[in-house]
Structure formats: structure tokens, C-alpha cells
Short mmCIF file of C-alpha atoms and ligand atoms in Angstrom, two decimals:
data_model
loop_
_atom_site.label_atom_id
_atom_site.label_comp_id
_atom_site.label_asym_id
_atom_site.label_seq_id
_atom_site.Cartn_x
_atom_site.Cartn_y
_atom_site.Cartn_z
CA MET J 1 0.00 0.00 0.00
CA LYS J 2 1.26 3.48 -0.91
CA ARG J 3 2.45 5.43 2.14
CA GLU J 4 0.70 8.71 2.82
CA HIS J 5 2.68 11.94 2.44
CA HIS J 6 3.08 13.73 5.77
CA LEU J 7 3.53 16.79 3.58
CA SER J 8 0.21 16.45 1.73
CA PRO J 9 -1.72 18.91 3.93
CA PHE J 10 0.92 21.58 3.24
CA LEU J 11 1.48 21.20 -0.52
CA ARG J 12 -0.80 21.74 -3.51
CA ASN J 13 1.34 19.58 -5.86
CA PRO J 14 3.47 17.13 -3.85
CA PRO J 15 6.23 15.75 -6.12
CA ALA J 16 6.42 12.05 -6.90
CA ARG J 17 8.07 9.87 -4.26
CA LEU J 18 9.17 6.23 -4.27
CA ASP J 19 8.29 4.04 -1.28
CA LEU J 20 11.81 2.81 -0.50
CA ALA J 21 11.71 3.25 3.27
CA SER J 22 9.75 1.56 6.06
CA LEU J 23 8.37 4.48 8.01
CA PRO J 24 7.81 5.74 10.63
CA THR J 25 11.03 4.60 12.23
CA PRO J 26 10.74 3.78 15.95
CA VAL J 27 11.66 6.15 18.75
CA GLU J 28 13.23 4.47 21.77
CA ARG J 29 14.15 5.61 25.23
CA ALA J 30 17.87 5.34 25.90
CA PRO J 31 18.19 5.48 29.70
CA TRP J 32 21.88 4.52 29.32
CA LEU J 33 22.46 8.06 28.01
CA ASP J 34 20.38 9.97 30.57
CA ALA J 35 21.87 12.65 32.78
CA PRO J 36 20.31 14.49 35.73
CA GLY J 37 17.39 16.51 34.31
CA ALA J 38 17.67 15.03 30.81
CA ALA J 39 15.93 12.01 29.27
CA VAL J 40 17.31 10.79 25.96
CA TYR J 41 15.29 9.28 23.10
CA VAL J 42 16.79 7.77 19.96
CA LYS J 43 15.14 8.16 16.56
CA ARG J 44 16.01 4.86 14.91
CA ASP J 45 16.62 5.88 11.31
CA ASP J 46 19.10 3.02 11.25
CA GLN J 47 15.95 0.97 10.52
CA THR J 48 14.62 2.83 7.47
CA SER J 49 15.32 0.09 4.93
CA ARG J 50 16.02 -3.62 4.71
CA LEU J 51 18.35 -3.02 1.78
CA TYR J 52 20.27 -0.06 3.17
CA GLY J 53 18.92 2.99 4.79
CA GLY J 54 19.91 5.34 7.52
CA GLY J 55 18.97 8.88 6.59
CA LYS J 56 20.05 8.42 2.98
CA VAL J 57 17.00 6.49 1.86
CA ARG J 58 14.73 9.35 2.92
CA LYS J 59 16.44 11.55 0.33
CA LEU J 60 16.58 8.85 -2.36
CA GLU J 61 12.81 8.34 -2.20
CA TRP J 62 12.37 11.82 -3.68
CA LEU J 63 15.51 12.03 -5.80
CA LEU J 64 15.01 8.80 -7.75
CA ALA J 65 11.33 9.53 -8.41
CA ASN J 66 11.90 12.85 -10.19
CA PRO J 67 13.95 14.29 -13.07
CA PRO J 68 16.80 14.25 -13.78
CA TYR J 69 17.33 11.00 -11.83
CA ASP J 70 14.21 9.03 -12.77
CA ASP J 71 15.34 7.51 -16.08
CA ARG J 72 17.79 4.70 -16.92
CA ARG J 73 20.94 6.82 -17.22
CA PRO J 74 23.84 6.21 -14.83
CA ILE J 75 24.16 8.68 -11.98
CA VAL J 76 27.54 10.20 -11.10
CA SER J 77 28.11 11.44 -7.57
CA VAL J 78 30.92 12.19 -5.19
CA GLY J 79 32.12 11.23 -1.70
CA GLY J 80 34.82 9.57 0.37
CA ILE J 81 35.84 5.98 -0.43
CA GLY J 82 33.61 4.85 2.44
CA SER J 83 30.74 7.25 1.69
CA HIS J 84 27.38 6.07 3.03
CA HIS J 85 25.69 8.22 0.42
CA LEU J 86 27.50 6.39 -2.40
CA VAL J 87 26.81 2.98 -0.87
CA ALA J 88 23.11 3.75 -0.42
CA LEU J 89 22.84 5.15 -3.93
CA ALA J 90 24.75 2.21 -5.44
CA LEU J 91 22.57 -0.40 -3.72
CA HIS J 92 19.28 1.31 -4.57
CA LEU J 93 20.38 1.87 -8.19
CA GLN J 94 21.52 -1.76 -8.44
CA ALA J 95 18.03 -2.83 -7.30
CA GLN J 96 16.68 -0.83 -10.26
CA GLY J 97 19.24 -2.36 -12.66
CA ARG J 98 21.06 0.96 -12.96
CA GLU J 99 24.69 2.01 -12.63
CA LEU J 100 26.58 4.41 -10.37
CA HIS J 101 29.71 6.33 -11.35
CA ALA J 102 31.56 8.05 -8.52
CA TRP J 103 34.42 10.45 -7.93
CA VAL J 104 35.96 9.48 -4.63
CA PHE J 105 38.64 10.81 -2.30
CA ASP J 106 40.66 8.89 0.30
CA GLN J 107 39.50 8.49 3.89
CA VAL J 108 41.27 6.89 6.84
CA PRO J 109 40.92 3.20 5.87
CA THR J 110 39.05 1.95 8.95
CA ARG J 111 37.42 -1.46 8.79
CA HIS J 112 34.04 0.23 8.30
CA THR J 113 35.35 2.40 5.44
CA LEU J 114 36.89 -0.59 3.67
CA ASP J 115 33.70 -2.63 4.03
CA ASP J 116 31.77 0.24 2.42
CA LEU J 117 34.32 0.47 -0.40
CA ALA J 118 34.03 -3.28 -0.97
CA VAL J 119 30.23 -3.07 -1.12
CA LEU J 120 30.37 -0.07 -3.43
CA LEU J 121 32.64 -1.85 -5.92
CA SER J 122 30.70 -5.10 -5.57
CA THR J 123 27.58 -3.37 -6.94
CA GLY J 124 29.48 -2.69 -10.16
CA ALA J 125 29.89 1.02 -9.41
CA LYS J 126 32.75 2.59 -11.36
CA LEU J 127 35.15 4.81 -9.43
CA TRP J 128 37.51 7.65 -10.36
CA ALA J 129 39.73 8.14 -7.31
CA VAL J 130 41.90 11.01 -6.04
CA PRO J 131 43.83 11.21 -2.75
CA THR J 132 42.26 14.40 -1.31
CA ARG J 133 39.09 16.49 -1.46
CA PRO J 134 40.79 19.49 -3.12
CA ALA J 135 41.89 17.16 -5.94
CA LEU J 136 38.31 16.23 -6.85
CA PRO J 137 38.32 18.46 -9.96
CA LEU J 138 41.03 16.12 -11.31
CA ALA J 139 38.68 13.18 -10.86
CA TRP J 140 36.03 15.15 -12.73
CA LEU J 141 38.51 15.86 -15.54
CA ALA J 142 39.53 12.19 -15.79
CA TYR J 143 35.85 11.23 -15.82
CA ARG J 144 35.01 13.66 -18.63
CA THR J 145 38.01 12.46 -20.62
CA TRP J 146 37.15 8.78 -20.13
CA ASN J 147 33.42 9.02 -20.89
CA ARG J 148 31.82 10.41 -24.04
CA PRO J 149 29.03 12.88 -23.14
CA GLU J 150 26.32 10.34 -24.00
CA GLN J 151 27.88 7.77 -21.63
CA ALA J 152 28.40 10.17 -18.74
CA GLY J 153 26.13 9.99 -15.72
CA VAL J 154 23.71 12.63 -14.48
CA TYR J 155 25.41 14.54 -11.68
CA MET J 156 24.02 14.20 -8.16
CA PRO J 157 25.55 16.53 -5.52
CA PRO J 158 27.46 15.15 -2.50
CA GLY J 159 25.29 13.54 0.14
CA GLY J 160 22.42 13.51 -2.36
CA THR J 161 21.49 16.91 -1.00
CA THR J 162 19.26 18.95 -3.26
CA GLY J 163 16.26 21.06 -2.28
CA LEU J 164 13.96 18.25 -3.35
CA ALA J 165 15.93 15.60 -1.43
CA CYS J 166 15.49 17.64 1.75
CA LEU J 167 11.75 17.00 1.53
CA GLY J 168 12.56 13.51 2.82
CA PHE J 169 13.78 15.09 6.03
CA VAL J 170 10.97 17.66 6.13
CA GLU J 171 8.73 14.60 6.25
CA ALA J 172 10.96 13.14 8.94
CA GLY J 173 10.40 16.24 11.09
CA LEU J 174 6.65 15.92 10.58
CA GLU J 175 6.93 12.21 11.38
CA LEU J 176 8.58 12.97 14.72
CA ALA J 177 5.93 15.59 15.50
CA GLN J 178 3.23 12.99 14.81
CA GLN J 179 4.97 10.60 17.20
CA VAL J 180 4.91 13.33 19.85
CA LYS J 181 1.18 13.81 19.20
CA ASP J 182 0.66 10.04 19.48
CA GLY J 183 2.41 10.00 22.85
CA VAL J 184 5.40 7.95 21.67
CA LEU J 185 7.68 10.57 23.26
CA PRO J 186 7.22 13.91 25.01
CA ALA J 187 7.91 17.09 23.03
CA PRO J 188 11.72 17.28 22.88
CA GLN J 189 13.54 20.43 23.86
CA ALA J 190 16.58 19.61 21.80
CA LEU J 191 17.47 17.35 18.88
CA TYR J 192 21.03 16.27 18.04
CA VAL J 193 21.76 15.36 14.43
CA THR J 194 25.05 15.08 12.59
CA GLY J 195 25.77 17.35 9.64
CA GLY J 196 27.68 16.77 6.40
CA THR J 197 26.00 18.50 3.49
CA CYS J 198 23.20 19.67 5.83
CA GLY J 199 20.30 18.19 3.88
CA SER J 200 19.21 16.17 6.90
CA CYS J 201 19.30 18.91 9.52
CA CYS J 202 17.75 21.57 7.26
CA GLY J 203 14.90 19.30 6.23
CA LEU J 204 14.31 18.35 9.86
CA ALA J 205 14.26 21.96 11.04
CA LEU J 206 11.69 22.87 8.39
CA GLY J 207 9.56 19.82 9.14
CA LEU J 208 9.52 20.59 12.86
CA ALA J 209 8.62 24.20 12.03
CA LEU J 210 5.75 23.15 9.76
CA ALA J 211 4.49 20.97 12.61
CA GLY J 212 4.80 23.89 15.05
CA LEU J 213 7.13 21.95 17.37
CA PRO J 214 9.62 24.33 19.03
CA VAL J 215 12.89 22.40 19.16
CA ARG J 216 16.52 23.45 19.45
CA VAL J 217 18.29 21.64 16.59
CA ARG J 218 21.95 21.02 17.35
CA VAL J 219 23.92 20.22 14.21
CA VAL J 220 27.07 18.32 15.14
CA SER J 221 29.42 18.83 12.23
CA ALA J 222 31.46 15.99 10.76
CA LEU J 223 33.28 18.53 8.62
CA GLU J 224 35.78 21.29 9.20
CA ARG J 225 34.52 24.91 9.36
CA LEU J 226 35.72 25.53 5.83
CA TYR J 227 33.23 22.98 4.49
CA LEU J 228 30.29 23.34 6.88
CA GLY J 229 29.18 26.62 8.41
CA THR J 230 26.34 29.08 8.68
CA THR J 231 26.53 29.95 4.97
CA LEU J 232 26.04 26.34 3.86
CA LEU J 233 23.28 25.79 6.38
CA LYS J 234 21.35 28.90 5.38
CA ARG J 235 21.81 28.13 1.69
CA THR J 236 20.52 24.57 2.14
CA LEU J 237 17.57 25.81 4.21
CA GLY J 238 16.79 28.18 1.33
CA GLN J 239 17.02 25.38 -1.25
CA ALA J 240 14.75 23.11 0.78
CA PHE J 241 12.27 25.91 1.31
CA ALA J 242 12.32 26.73 -2.42
CA ALA J 243 11.51 23.07 -3.17
CA LEU J 244 8.52 23.33 -0.84
CA VAL J 245 7.36 26.50 -2.57
CA ARG J 246 7.75 24.85 -6.01
CA ALA J 247 5.59 22.00 -4.73
CA GLY J 248 2.85 24.45 -3.83
CA LEU J 249 3.47 25.29 -0.18
CA ARG J 250 0.44 27.06 1.29
CA PRO J 251 0.78 30.79 0.45
CA GLU J 252 0.62 31.99 4.06
CA LEU J 253 3.61 29.71 4.88
CA ALA J 254 5.49 30.48 1.66
CA ALA J 255 5.26 34.19 2.49
CA LEU J 256 7.22 33.64 5.73
CA GLY J 257 10.44 32.47 4.05
CA PRO J 258 12.63 29.85 5.76
CA ALA J 259 13.82 32.04 8.64
CA GLY J 260 10.29 33.34 9.29
CA LEU J 261 8.84 29.84 9.28
CA LEU J 262 11.39 28.62 11.86
CA ALA J 263 10.99 31.74 14.01
CA ARG J 264 7.19 31.45 14.04
CA ALA J 265 7.45 27.90 15.40
CA GLY J 266 10.32 28.62 17.79
CA VAL J 267 12.67 26.20 16.01
CA THR J 268 16.31 27.27 16.38
CA TRP J 269 19.57 25.76 15.13
CA SER J 270 23.24 25.95 16.01
CA ILE J 271 26.36 24.23 14.70
CA ASP J 272 28.87 22.40 16.90
CA HIS J 273 32.36 21.83 15.44
CA SER J 274 33.87 20.54 18.65
CA GLN J 275 33.98 16.87 17.59
CA VAL J 276 35.62 17.16 14.16
CA GLY J 277 39.04 16.38 15.67
CA SER J 278 41.84 16.21 13.08
CA GLY J 279 39.39 16.29 10.21
CA TYR J 280 36.56 14.72 8.27
CA ALA J 281 36.34 10.96 8.75
CA VAL J 282 39.32 10.86 11.10
CA PRO J 283 38.22 8.89 14.17
CA THR J 284 38.46 10.63 17.57
CA ALA J 285 38.77 9.04 21.00
CA ALA J 286 35.44 10.55 22.13
CA GLY J 287 33.75 9.32 18.96
CA GLU J 288 35.13 5.81 19.37
CA GLU J 289 34.03 5.78 23.00
CA ALA J 290 30.54 6.86 21.94
CA VAL J 291 30.41 4.12 19.28
CA ALA J 292 31.39 1.50 21.88
CA LEU J 293 28.84 2.77 24.41
CA ALA J 294 26.13 2.83 21.73
CA ALA J 295 26.96 -0.77 20.77
CA SER J 296 26.27 -1.82 24.35
CA GLY J 297 22.94 0.03 24.05
CA GLY J 298 22.07 -1.84 20.81
CA LEU J 299 22.98 0.87 18.29
CA SER J 300 25.39 0.47 15.39
CA LEU J 301 27.12 3.83 14.96
CA GLU J 302 30.31 4.71 13.04
CA THR J 303 33.16 7.09 13.70
CA THR J 304 32.68 9.64 10.87
CA TYR J 305 29.21 10.99 11.65
CA THR J 306 27.01 9.42 14.28
CA GLY J 307 29.78 8.57 16.78
CA LYS J 308 30.93 12.18 16.79
CA CYS J 309 27.33 13.38 17.14
CA LEU J 310 26.73 11.15 20.13
CA ALA J 311 30.04 12.30 21.62
CA ALA J 312 28.79 15.92 21.43
CA LEU J 313 25.51 15.00 23.09
CA ARG J 314 27.32 13.12 25.87
CA ARG J 315 29.60 16.06 26.50
CA ASP J 316 26.62 18.48 26.65
CA LEU J 317 24.71 16.14 28.97
CA ALA J 318 27.70 15.85 31.29
CA ALA J 319 28.07 19.64 31.36
CA GLY J 320 24.35 20.14 32.10
CA ALA J 321 24.07 22.10 28.84
CA VAL J 322 21.00 20.17 27.73
CA SER J 323 17.93 19.24 29.73
CA GLY J 324 14.43 17.85 29.37
CA PRO J 325 13.57 15.32 26.71
CA VAL J 326 16.27 15.24 24.04
CA VAL J 327 16.37 13.30 20.77
CA PHE J 328 19.49 11.74 19.28
CA TRP J 329 18.77 11.16 15.58
CA ASP J 330 20.57 7.99 14.46
CA THR J 331 21.19 8.54 10.74
CA HIS J 332 23.42 5.50 10.17
CA GLY J 333 21.94 2.47 8.40
CA ALA J 334 22.58 -0.51 10.65
CA ASN J 335 22.29 -3.17 7.93
CA ASP J 336 25.07 -5.72 7.77
CA LEU J 337 26.29 -5.11 4.23
CA ARG J 338 29.04 -7.72 4.08
CA GLN J 339 26.67 -10.15 2.31
CA HIS J 340 26.87 -7.80 -0.70
CA ILE J 341 30.65 -8.18 -1.05
CA VAL J 342 31.46 -10.31 -4.10
CA PRO J 343 34.64 -12.37 -4.59
CA GLY J 344 37.25 -10.50 -6.61
CA TRP J 345 35.95 -7.02 -5.78
CA GLU J 346 39.54 -5.93 -5.02
CA ALA J 347 40.39 -6.16 -8.71
CA ARG J 348 38.00 -3.26 -9.33
CA VAL J 349 39.84 -0.87 -6.99
CA PRO J 350 41.44 1.82 -9.18
CA MET J 351 45.18 1.12 -9.39
CA ALA J 352 46.44 4.31 -7.73
CA LEU J 353 43.95 3.94 -4.87
CA ARG J 354 44.98 0.30 -4.38
CA ARG J 355 48.63 1.37 -4.09
CA ARG J 356 47.72 3.99 -1.47
CA LEU J 357 45.64 1.48 0.51
CA ILE J 358 48.49 -1.05 0.47
CA ARG J 359 50.95 1.64 1.60
CA ALA J 360 48.56 2.49 4.46
CA GLY J 361 48.57 -1.19 5.49
CA ALA J 362 44.82 -1.58 4.86
CA ALA J 363 43.46 -5.12 5.16
CA LEU J 364 40.91 -5.48 2.37
CA PRO J 365 37.80 -7.39 3.44
CA ALA J 366 37.00 -10.71 1.77
CA ALA J 367 33.63 -11.87 0.45
CA THR J 368 31.66 -13.80 3.10
C1 PLP N 401 25.55 8.27 8.68
C2 PLP N 401 25.42 9.65 8.14
N1 PLP N 401 24.73 10.55 8.85
C3 PLP N 401 24.60 11.82 8.43
C4 PLP N 401 25.19 12.24 7.25
C5 PLP N 401 25.11 13.68 6.86
O1 PLP N 401 23.89 14.01 6.30
P1 PLP N 401 23.80 15.36 5.50
O2 PLP N 401 24.77 15.27 4.37
O3 PLP N 401 22.39 15.41 5.04
O4 PLP N 401 24.16 16.46 6.45
C6 PLP N 401 25.89 11.34 6.47
C7 PLP N 401 26.46 11.79 5.19
O5 PLP N 401 26.93 11.09 4.38
C8 PLP N 401 26.01 10.01 6.93
O6 PLP N 401 26.68 9.11 6.21
#
């Protein structure tokens, strides 16, 4: 049965959407995280999809249902060698018999990162690899040289974040508000979510605002200030809001603009860079500790995004900087992906990347 749009009451022409996710995701109490005066709830977006979910599938539901991504052409996107966005996109495209091309940059080759790389290549995705983020234009150049225009993929921005994709997280905000109405959890005072390209947090903030739920959204950045800051966040909020307006947002809401809509509902946001450590995707001690604690509480986090986000929440709880009901949004798909690794996947690792991985002493995972 087709899932109902939480957005329907707000939009005259809701865009098409695929039903890729099992929603709503559960909200669970996490007493193992509580601090005096604060009760923690976890939004289990790790359970969005049997194939592979986390937050990514919420965006893909909208992206893959609409132009320019809704035909048979390959899609080309960008991320680290262990990018969850690329893995999610590759698996969902593979299920549609379609192909992913990707420009990738090196990340610290943790076990988790290498598993993701193995899954990515096992889907048949084709990679163009460079050692660092600033070198990505070189990957683009190599890609354009290698592929004739008619073979090249349709470009999808990093993290799958477009205005339209954010609607997946606007719906997620409305979904949480419905769960509050249904008594699943009390109205939260604060919500902790990790930020990369900011599609998730911006969509959530707008969804909470549409629902009239005044929440303090704390965006725990996985990226250095150069890559994630107020400018990016405001721009992404604007893009998400513009997508809502294009879809026929009610005129009295459209007239408010993104900042006005948030202000009217009492939704605020702030960015926390304290957990980035030495850089994007470099594990930190606090992040690793948070991942281990979460594992004992039944959550499967990772050290690039969700571990650092939980580390920030734990630090704020310990300092008494957050009180009342608080939500930790778990954006990491918990699926065990090793079943997707095919024998011989290593042969598909681009030569230069393979040399760098060997130099770094990386142990490539085998098919199970
Ligand atoms: C597990 C996880 N959570 C959150 C994010 C960041 O989401 P966004 O790019 O929408 O800020 C990512 C990005 O890849 C991710 O992999």
C-alpha cells in the first residue's frame, strides 16, 4: 500500500516519491544516556530500509522519483571511499538495474570504510579516485576524458542533498511531530543530528517548524569549518524551502520564508564543530568511545558521523548544557552489508587507490 505523504496537507502539488523506506522509524528511550534533568530518546533511522537505509534512503525516495534522476541513465556522484551516500545510492540503483559512477577521495581506511568500499565496488559502481578532497576536480577531468558525453552519468551533488531531497527530512520532522502527538515521546527540547551536506538537519528543522514543534536543533558537524558553516546551512535551508514552494506550499507559509517559518514555530539551530578532531572521517577518541557505548545500548554507529554526534551530546549532557527530553537522531543504516561483497571485488579498486591502501597497510575485506 502506498504510504501517505506527511507533507500532503501543506502542498498543492506534492512531487512524486518512491516508497523505498519503512516508516515511521521507531523512537526508543535510551536510559543509558540519561543525565540528571535530561531524558534521551533515539530516533532509529538506522531501521529505514532492509536493503540499506539510515537517513540516505529518505532523500533517495524523492531524488530517484523525479527528473533528472528518474530515467535509466547512470548517476555520477561524489564522496569519500567509504561514503554512506554512495553505498546507499549504489545499492538502490543496483536494485533498479542501474549504474553508479563516482568520484571518490581517500578516507582513513578503517574497517568500516573498507567494508563500504568493498560493497560499493561489488555493486558494479565505477570509481575515479583522487587522494584528497581538493583534488576532486582532477577526478572530474579524468571522468570527462574517459566518458563520451552520451555515456556520462547525471550529476548528483554530495550527500544527495538537493532542495527536493530535503523533503525527505521535512517529512521526517513531521513524522517525529506525529509521534509526539501520538504519545510515543514527550515534546523534545533539543534534537542532536550530525551534519555533512546539511540536507538532513535543514529538512528536519523545516519539518519541525511546519508541525509547530519548538525544538533546538543542534547540528554536530562531521566537517571542518571551511566545508560546513552558517553559509552552507542557510543556503541549504533556502534550497529546501524553495523546493517546498515549487511543490505548492500554502501561500501563508510560503510568504514567511525559511527564517520566518522557523521563528514562528520557535525552532532554532546551532552548529557544533567541537567533535571534528583532526578532520573529516578521522576517528576521535570521544567518537570511538561513543560508538562502543552505543553498541552496548544496541545501536550500530560509526566514527565519521554518528559517533561524533553522540560524543557531542554526551559532552553536553555531562556539562548540564542540555535538559528535558532530548532526541538523538541515528542517521546511520545498521544493515550488515558484508553479504553484498562479491569475490574478486579488489580487482576493481582503481590502481592508484589500491597502491595507497596497500601503503597504508589496509586489510581489504574478503567476500563472506
Ligand atoms: C551516517 C550519516 N549521517 C549523516 C550524514 C550527513 O547528512 P547530511 O549530508 O544530510 O548532512 C551522512 C552523510 O553522508 C552520513 O553518512
